[in-house]
Coordinates of C-alpha atoms and ligand atoms in Angstrom, one line a residue:
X1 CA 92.8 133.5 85.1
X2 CA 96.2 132.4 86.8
X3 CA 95.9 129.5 89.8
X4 CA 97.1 131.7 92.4
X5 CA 97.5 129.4 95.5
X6 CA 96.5 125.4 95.6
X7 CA 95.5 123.7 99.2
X8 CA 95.6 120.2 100.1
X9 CA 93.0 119.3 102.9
X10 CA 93.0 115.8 104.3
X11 CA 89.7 114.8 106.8
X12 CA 87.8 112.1 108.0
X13 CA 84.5 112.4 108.7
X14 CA 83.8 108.8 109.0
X15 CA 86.9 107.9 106.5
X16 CA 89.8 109.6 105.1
X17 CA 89.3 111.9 102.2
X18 CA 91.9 114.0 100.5
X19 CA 90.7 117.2 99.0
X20 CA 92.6 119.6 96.4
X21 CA 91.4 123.1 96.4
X22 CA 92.8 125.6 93.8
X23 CA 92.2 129.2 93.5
X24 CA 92.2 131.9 91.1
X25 CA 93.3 135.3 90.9
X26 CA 89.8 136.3 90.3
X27 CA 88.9 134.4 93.8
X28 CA 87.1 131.5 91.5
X29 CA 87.8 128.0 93.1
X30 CA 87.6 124.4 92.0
X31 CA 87.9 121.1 94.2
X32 CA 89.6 117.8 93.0
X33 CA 88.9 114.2 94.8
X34 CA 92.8 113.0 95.4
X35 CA 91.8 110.4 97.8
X36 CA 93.9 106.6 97.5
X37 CA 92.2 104.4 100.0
X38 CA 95.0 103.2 102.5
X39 CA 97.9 105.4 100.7
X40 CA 95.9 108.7 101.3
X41 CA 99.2 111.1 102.5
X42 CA 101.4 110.0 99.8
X43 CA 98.8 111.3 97.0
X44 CA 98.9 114.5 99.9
X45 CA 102.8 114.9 99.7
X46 CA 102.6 114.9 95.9
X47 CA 100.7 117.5 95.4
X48 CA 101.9 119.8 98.3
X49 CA 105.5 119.0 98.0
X50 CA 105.7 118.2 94.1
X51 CA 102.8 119.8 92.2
X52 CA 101.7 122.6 93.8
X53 CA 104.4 124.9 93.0
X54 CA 104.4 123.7 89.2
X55 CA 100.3 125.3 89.4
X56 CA 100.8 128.7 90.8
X57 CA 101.1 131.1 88.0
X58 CA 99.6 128.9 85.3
X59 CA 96.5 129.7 83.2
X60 CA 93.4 127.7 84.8
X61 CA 91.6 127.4 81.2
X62 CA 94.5 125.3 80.4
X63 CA 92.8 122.5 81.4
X64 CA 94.1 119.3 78.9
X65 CA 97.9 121.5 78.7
X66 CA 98.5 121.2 82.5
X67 CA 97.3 117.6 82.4
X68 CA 100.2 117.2 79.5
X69 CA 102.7 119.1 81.6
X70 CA 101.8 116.9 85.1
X71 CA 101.7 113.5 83.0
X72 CA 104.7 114.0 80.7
X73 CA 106.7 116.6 82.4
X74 CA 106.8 114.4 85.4
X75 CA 109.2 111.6 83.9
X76 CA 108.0 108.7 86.2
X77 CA 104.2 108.5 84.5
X78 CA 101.6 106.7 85.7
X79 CA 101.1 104.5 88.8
X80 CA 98.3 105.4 90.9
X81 CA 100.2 108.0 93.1
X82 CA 100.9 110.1 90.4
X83 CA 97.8 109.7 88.3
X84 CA 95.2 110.5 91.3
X85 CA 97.4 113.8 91.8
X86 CA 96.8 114.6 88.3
X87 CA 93.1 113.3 88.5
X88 CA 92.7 115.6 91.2
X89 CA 94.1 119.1 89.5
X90 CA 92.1 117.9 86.3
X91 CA 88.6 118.0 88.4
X92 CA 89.1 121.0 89.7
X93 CA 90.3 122.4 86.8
X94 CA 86.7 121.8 85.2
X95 CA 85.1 123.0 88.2
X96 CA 86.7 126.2 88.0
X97 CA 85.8 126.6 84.2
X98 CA 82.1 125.6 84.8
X99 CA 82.1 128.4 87.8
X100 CA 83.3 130.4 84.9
X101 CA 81.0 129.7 82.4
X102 CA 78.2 129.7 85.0
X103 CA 77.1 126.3 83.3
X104 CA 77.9 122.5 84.9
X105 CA 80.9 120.9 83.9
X106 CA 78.2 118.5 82.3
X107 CA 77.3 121.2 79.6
X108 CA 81.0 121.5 78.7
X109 CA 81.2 118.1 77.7
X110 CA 78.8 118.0 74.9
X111 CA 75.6 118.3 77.6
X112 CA 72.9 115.8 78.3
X113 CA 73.2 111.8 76.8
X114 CA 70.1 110.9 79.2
X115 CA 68.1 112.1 81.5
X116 CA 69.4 110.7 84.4
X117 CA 72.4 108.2 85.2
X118 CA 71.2 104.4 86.1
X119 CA 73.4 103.8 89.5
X120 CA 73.9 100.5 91.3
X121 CA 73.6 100.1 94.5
X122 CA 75.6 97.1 97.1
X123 CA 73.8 94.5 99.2
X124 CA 75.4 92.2 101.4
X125 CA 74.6 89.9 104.1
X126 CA 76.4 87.2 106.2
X127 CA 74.0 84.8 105.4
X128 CA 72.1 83.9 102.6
X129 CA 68.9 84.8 104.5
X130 CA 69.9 88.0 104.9
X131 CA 71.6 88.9 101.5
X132 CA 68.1 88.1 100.1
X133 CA 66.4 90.5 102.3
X134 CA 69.3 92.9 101.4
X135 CA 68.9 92.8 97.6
X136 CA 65.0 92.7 98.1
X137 CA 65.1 96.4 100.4
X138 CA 67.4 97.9 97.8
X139 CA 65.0 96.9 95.0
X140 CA 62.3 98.7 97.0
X141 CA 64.2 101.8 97.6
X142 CA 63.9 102.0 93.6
X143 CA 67.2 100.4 92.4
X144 CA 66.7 98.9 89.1
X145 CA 70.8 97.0 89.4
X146 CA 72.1 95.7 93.1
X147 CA 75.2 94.0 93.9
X148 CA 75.4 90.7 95.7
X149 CA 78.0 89.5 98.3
X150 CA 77.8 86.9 100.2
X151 CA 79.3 85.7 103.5
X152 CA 80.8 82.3 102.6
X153 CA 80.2 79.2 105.1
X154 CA 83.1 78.4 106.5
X155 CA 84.9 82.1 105.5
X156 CA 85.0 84.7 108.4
X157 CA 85.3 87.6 106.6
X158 CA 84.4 87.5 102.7
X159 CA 84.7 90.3 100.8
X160 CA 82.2 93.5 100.5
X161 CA 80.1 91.9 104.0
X162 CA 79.4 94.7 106.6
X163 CA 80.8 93.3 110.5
X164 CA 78.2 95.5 111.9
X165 CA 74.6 97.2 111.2
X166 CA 76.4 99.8 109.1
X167 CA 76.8 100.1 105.2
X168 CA 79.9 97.9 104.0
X169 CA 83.0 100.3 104.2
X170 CA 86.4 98.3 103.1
X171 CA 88.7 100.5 105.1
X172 CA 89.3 99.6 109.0
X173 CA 90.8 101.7 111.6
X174 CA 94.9 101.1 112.8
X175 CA 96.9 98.5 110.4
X176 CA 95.1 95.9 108.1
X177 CA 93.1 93.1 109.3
X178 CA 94.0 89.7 108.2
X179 CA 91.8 87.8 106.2
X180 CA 91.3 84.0 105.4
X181 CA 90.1 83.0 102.0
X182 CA 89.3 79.8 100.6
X183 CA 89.0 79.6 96.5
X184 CA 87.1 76.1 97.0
X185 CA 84.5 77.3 99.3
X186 CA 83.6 80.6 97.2
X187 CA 83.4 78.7 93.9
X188 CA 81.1 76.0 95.4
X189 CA 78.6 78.6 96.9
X190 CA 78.3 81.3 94.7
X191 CA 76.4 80.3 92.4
X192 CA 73.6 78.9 94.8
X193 CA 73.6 82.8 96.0
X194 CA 72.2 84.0 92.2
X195 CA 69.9 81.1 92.0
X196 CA 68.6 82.2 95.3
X197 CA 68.2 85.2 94.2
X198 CA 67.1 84.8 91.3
X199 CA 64.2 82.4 92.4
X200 CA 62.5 84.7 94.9
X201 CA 63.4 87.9 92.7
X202 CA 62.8 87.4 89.2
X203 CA 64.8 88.4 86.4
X204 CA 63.7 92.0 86.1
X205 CA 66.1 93.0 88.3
X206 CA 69.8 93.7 87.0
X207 CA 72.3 91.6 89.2
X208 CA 76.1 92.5 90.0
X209 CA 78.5 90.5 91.6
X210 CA 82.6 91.7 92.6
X211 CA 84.9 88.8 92.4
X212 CA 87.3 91.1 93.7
X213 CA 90.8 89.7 91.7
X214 CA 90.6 86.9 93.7
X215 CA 90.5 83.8 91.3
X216 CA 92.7 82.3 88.5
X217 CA 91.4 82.9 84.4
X218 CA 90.5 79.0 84.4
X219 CA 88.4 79.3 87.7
X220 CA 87.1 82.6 86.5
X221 CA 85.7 80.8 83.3
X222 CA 84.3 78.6 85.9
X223 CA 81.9 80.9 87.8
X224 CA 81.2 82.6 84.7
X225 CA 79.8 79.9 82.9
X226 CA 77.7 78.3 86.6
X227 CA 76.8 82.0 86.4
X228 CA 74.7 82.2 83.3
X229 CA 71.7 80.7 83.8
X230 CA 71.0 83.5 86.5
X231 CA 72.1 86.4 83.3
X232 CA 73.9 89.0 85.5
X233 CA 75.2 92.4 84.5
X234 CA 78.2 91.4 85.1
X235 CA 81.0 89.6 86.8
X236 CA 83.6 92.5 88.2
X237 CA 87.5 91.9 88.2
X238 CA 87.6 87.8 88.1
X239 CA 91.3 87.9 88.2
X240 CA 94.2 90.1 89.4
X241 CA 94.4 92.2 86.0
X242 CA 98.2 92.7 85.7
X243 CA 98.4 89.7 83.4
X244 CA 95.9 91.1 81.0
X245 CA 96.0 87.7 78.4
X246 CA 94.9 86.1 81.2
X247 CA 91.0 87.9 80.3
X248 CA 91.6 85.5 76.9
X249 CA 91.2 82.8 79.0
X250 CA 88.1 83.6 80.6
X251 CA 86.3 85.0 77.3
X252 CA 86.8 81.4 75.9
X253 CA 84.4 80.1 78.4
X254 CA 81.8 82.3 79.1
X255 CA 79.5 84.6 78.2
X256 CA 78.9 86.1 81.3
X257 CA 79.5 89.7 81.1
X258 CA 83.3 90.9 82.5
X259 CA 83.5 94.4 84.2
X260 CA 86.8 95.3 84.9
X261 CA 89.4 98.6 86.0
X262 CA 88.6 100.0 89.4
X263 CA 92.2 100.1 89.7
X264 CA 93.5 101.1 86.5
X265 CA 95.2 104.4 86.6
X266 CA 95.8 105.2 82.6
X267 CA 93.9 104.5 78.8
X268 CA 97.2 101.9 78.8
X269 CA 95.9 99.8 81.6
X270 CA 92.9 99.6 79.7
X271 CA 94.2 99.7 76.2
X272 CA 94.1 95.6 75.3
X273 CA 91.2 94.5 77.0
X274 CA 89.0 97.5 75.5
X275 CA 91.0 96.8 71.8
X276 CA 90.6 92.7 72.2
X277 CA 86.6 93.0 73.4
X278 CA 87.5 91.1 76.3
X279 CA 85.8 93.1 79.0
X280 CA 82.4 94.7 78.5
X281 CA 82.8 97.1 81.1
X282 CA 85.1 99.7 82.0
X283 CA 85.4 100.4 85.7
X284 CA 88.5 103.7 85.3
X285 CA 87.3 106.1 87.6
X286 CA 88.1 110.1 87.7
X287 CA 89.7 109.9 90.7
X288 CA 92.3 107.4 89.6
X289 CA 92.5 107.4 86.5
X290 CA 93.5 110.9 85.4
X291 CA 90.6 113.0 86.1
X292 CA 87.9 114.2 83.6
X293 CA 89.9 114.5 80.8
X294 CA 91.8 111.1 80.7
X295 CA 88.4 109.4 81.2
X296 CA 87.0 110.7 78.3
X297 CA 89.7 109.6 76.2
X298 CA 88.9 105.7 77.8
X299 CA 85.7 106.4 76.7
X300 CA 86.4 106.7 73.6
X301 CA 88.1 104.2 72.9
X302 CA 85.9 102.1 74.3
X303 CA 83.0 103.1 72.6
X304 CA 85.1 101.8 69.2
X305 CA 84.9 98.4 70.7
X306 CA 81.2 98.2 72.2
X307 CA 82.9 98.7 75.5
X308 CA 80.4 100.3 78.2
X309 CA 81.6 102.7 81.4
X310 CA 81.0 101.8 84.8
X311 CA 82.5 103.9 86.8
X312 CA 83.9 103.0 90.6
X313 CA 81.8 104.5 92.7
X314 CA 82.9 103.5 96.4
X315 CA 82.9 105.2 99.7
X316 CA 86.8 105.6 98.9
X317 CA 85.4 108.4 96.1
X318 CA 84.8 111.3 98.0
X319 CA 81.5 113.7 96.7
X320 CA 83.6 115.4 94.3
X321 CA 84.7 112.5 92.8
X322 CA 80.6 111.5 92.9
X323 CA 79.8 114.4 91.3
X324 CA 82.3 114.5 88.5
X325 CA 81.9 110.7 87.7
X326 CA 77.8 112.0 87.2
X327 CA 78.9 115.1 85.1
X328 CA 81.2 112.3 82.9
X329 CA 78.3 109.9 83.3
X330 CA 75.2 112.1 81.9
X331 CA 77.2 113.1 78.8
X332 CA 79.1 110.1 77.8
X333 CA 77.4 108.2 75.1
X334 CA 78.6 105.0 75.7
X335 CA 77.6 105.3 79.5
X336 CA 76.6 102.0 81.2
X337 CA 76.1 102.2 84.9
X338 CA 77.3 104.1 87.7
X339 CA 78.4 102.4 91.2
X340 CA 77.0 104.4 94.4
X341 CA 77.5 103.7 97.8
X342 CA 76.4 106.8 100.0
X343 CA 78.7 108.7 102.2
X344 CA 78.1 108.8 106.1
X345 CA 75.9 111.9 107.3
X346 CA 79.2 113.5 108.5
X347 CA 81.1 113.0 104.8
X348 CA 78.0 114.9 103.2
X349 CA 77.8 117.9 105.9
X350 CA 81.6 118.1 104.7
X351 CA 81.0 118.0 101.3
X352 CA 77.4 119.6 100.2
X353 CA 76.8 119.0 97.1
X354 CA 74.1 119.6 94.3
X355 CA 73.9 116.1 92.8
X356 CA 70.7 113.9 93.8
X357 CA 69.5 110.5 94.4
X358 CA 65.7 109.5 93.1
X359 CA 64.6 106.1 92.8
X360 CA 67.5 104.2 91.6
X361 CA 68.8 107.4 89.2
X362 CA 71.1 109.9 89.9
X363 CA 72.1 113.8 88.3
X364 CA 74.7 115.6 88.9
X365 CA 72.3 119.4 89.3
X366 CA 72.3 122.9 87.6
X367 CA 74.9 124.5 89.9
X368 CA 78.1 125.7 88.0
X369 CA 80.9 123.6 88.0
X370 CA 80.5 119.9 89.6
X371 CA 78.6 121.9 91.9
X372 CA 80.2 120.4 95.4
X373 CA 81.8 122.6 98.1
X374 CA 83.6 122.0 101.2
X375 CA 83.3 122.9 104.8
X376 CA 86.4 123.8 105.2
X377 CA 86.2 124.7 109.2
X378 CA 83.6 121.2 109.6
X379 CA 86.5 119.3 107.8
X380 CA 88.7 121.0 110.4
X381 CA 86.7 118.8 113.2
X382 CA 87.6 115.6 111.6
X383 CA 91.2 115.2 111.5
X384 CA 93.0 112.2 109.5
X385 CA 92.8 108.8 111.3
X386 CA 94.9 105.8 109.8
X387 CA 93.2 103.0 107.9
X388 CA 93.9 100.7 105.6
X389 CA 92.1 98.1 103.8
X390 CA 92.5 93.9 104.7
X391 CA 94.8 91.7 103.4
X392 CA 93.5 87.9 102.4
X393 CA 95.7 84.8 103.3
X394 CA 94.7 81.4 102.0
X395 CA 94.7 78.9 104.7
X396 CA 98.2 78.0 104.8
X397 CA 99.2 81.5 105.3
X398 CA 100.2 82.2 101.7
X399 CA 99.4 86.2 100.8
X400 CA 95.9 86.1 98.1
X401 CA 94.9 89.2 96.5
X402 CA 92.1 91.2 98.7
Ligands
EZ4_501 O1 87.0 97.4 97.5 O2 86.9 100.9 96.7 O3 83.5 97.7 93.4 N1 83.9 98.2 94.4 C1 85.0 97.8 95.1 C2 85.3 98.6 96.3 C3 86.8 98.5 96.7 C4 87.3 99.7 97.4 C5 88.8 99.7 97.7 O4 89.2 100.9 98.1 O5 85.6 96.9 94.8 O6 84.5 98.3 97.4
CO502 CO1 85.1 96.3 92.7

């Protein structure tokens, strides 16, 4: 079962995706999600111009051995670069041995936890007004968990609000938007967003919220604690997460539940705050952090510590990353909740795909494999088109995290 040729395909119906595709001498093929959101060629160039000639010839059933031989045998490890390349040749890989087996990659990894996987979905609105109504149609379209953003008054552009009628997508066409952020406003007004909320909705409903690394640990502890009375799932990255300790710091002053990782690329980036309890939720995803197989080992270590999954789920994830995060999802027993935001019509023409959305559940399907193909001649029609996501500047100018 030798990897006989291995194709990079980059598209953009309706945002950039990059696709791996390898095949196998027996014509059996299996696709990868190596999409960065705002970095998309240089994931592209390392697998074309670095990795692709390490895969021809190899084994395809040597699925955690070729993750080994990308990871260590590359020197430089880690970063997200590198990691969604590997991510990306790990997916597949499972694809191809599910094709094989004729079972989905679910089955291969110890089959059915549940019966379905719990997704969240995003609301947003510019107003209050309207981010009530937002939360209140996605509760009737069957969501049991929504996330809430807010516009802030007096903020432009806040993050996760829509400009237009369409679904929030981060990314914007030609060179990143500039963003003004005020810490002051955000903190005073968020919390009159979940009491809102709240009020009109009820409790039965599970409430998100993305902070989006944009406060300090002290002003985190803040909004966690103003935060309580409304008993959210969670609050997702409070702080920039490089300075780990910094999560001390907010655990000290409240008990609102911490999700954190969207960015983390490796089990190290999530090693302390899994081993010191101080996030409840782990937000690693297969496309960035390592595929399949490196996910499973977060997993596990976060199931020693009470730690829950909660995979990133963005428009940024292509289907195949969708579909593998469900596989990972439905057999993971310490599973918590799955972020989705659907893809544009175009993205799913591209990408057909097995998995299915009823009533606030998702499943990944029956087909072999993560059971998602692509169009290769319909990708053809959508050729790459720069974007990158907004930076934030506080009102003096000074550079804040987005
Ligand atoms: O801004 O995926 O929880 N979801 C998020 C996303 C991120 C984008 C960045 O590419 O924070 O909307
Ligand atoms: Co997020």
């Amino acid at each position: 079962m030798r990897i006989v040729d291995a194709q990079v395909i980059v598209c953009s119906p309706g945002r950039n995706f990059v696709t791996l595709k390898l095949v196998t001498e027996d014509g059996v093929h299996g696709l990868g999600d190596a999409t960065l959101n705002g970095r998309e060629l240089a994931v592209a160039s390392y697998l074309r111009d670095h990795v692709a000639p390490l895969l021809i010839g190899r084994d395809a059933r040597r699925i955690e051995d070729t993750w080994q031989y990308l990871y260590k045998g590359a020197y430089w490890r880690r970063g997200p670069v590198t990691m969604t390349a590997i991510g990306a040749v790990d997916t597949a890989l499972w694809d191809i041995l599910g094709k094989v087996a004729n079972l989905p990659v679910y089955q291969l990894l110890g089959g059915a936890s549940r019966e379905a996987v719990t997704v969240y979905a995003h609301a947003n609105g510019r107003t209050l007004d309207d981010t009530v109504a937002a939360v209140g149609r996605q509760a009737e379209a069957g969501y049991t968990a929504v996330r809430a953003q807010c516009g802030v008054p007096g903020l432009e552009h806040a993050y996760g609000i829509a400009t237009n009628d369409a679904p929030y997508e981060p990314a914007e066409k030609g060179l990143p938007p500039e963003t003004v952020w005020s810490t002051e406003r955000y903190l005073d007004f968020v919390p009159s967003v979940f009491d809102r909320l709240r009020r009109e909705l009820g409790f039965d409903l599970l409430l998100l919220h993305d902070v989006h690394h944009r406060l300090t640990p002290i002003e985190a502890g803040r909004l966690g604690r103003a935060l309580e009375p409304h008993a959210l799932f969670w609050m997702e990255d409070p702080v920039p997460a490089e300075h780990q300790e910094a999560y001390r710091i907010i655990r000290q002053h409240t008990t609102t539940p911490i999700a954190a990782g969207e960015v983390f690329n490796s089990i190290f980036d999530c090693q302390l705050l899994i081993q010191e309890g101080l996030i409840d939720y782990i937000r690693a995803t297969v496309a960035h952090a390592g595929g399949i197989s490196h996910l499973r080992r977060i997993a596990g270590l976060a199931e020693l510590h009470h730690v829950r999954t909660g995979a990133h789920g963005a428009t940024d994830l292509s289907p195949i990353a969708m579909a593998a995060a469900l596989h990972f999802d439905l057999s993971v027993h310490n599973f918590g909740i799955q972020e989705h935001m659907p893809h544009t019509a175009d993205t799913d023409r591209v990408f057909p795909h097995a998995y299915r959305f009823e009533r606030g559940f998702m499943h990944p399907g029956e087909a072999p494999g993560l059971g998602v193909e692509i169009d290769q001649g319909l990708a053809a029609t959508f050729p790459y088109d720069r974007a990158y996501l907004p930076v934030a500047r506080r009102g003096d100018g000074t550079l804040h995290s987005w």
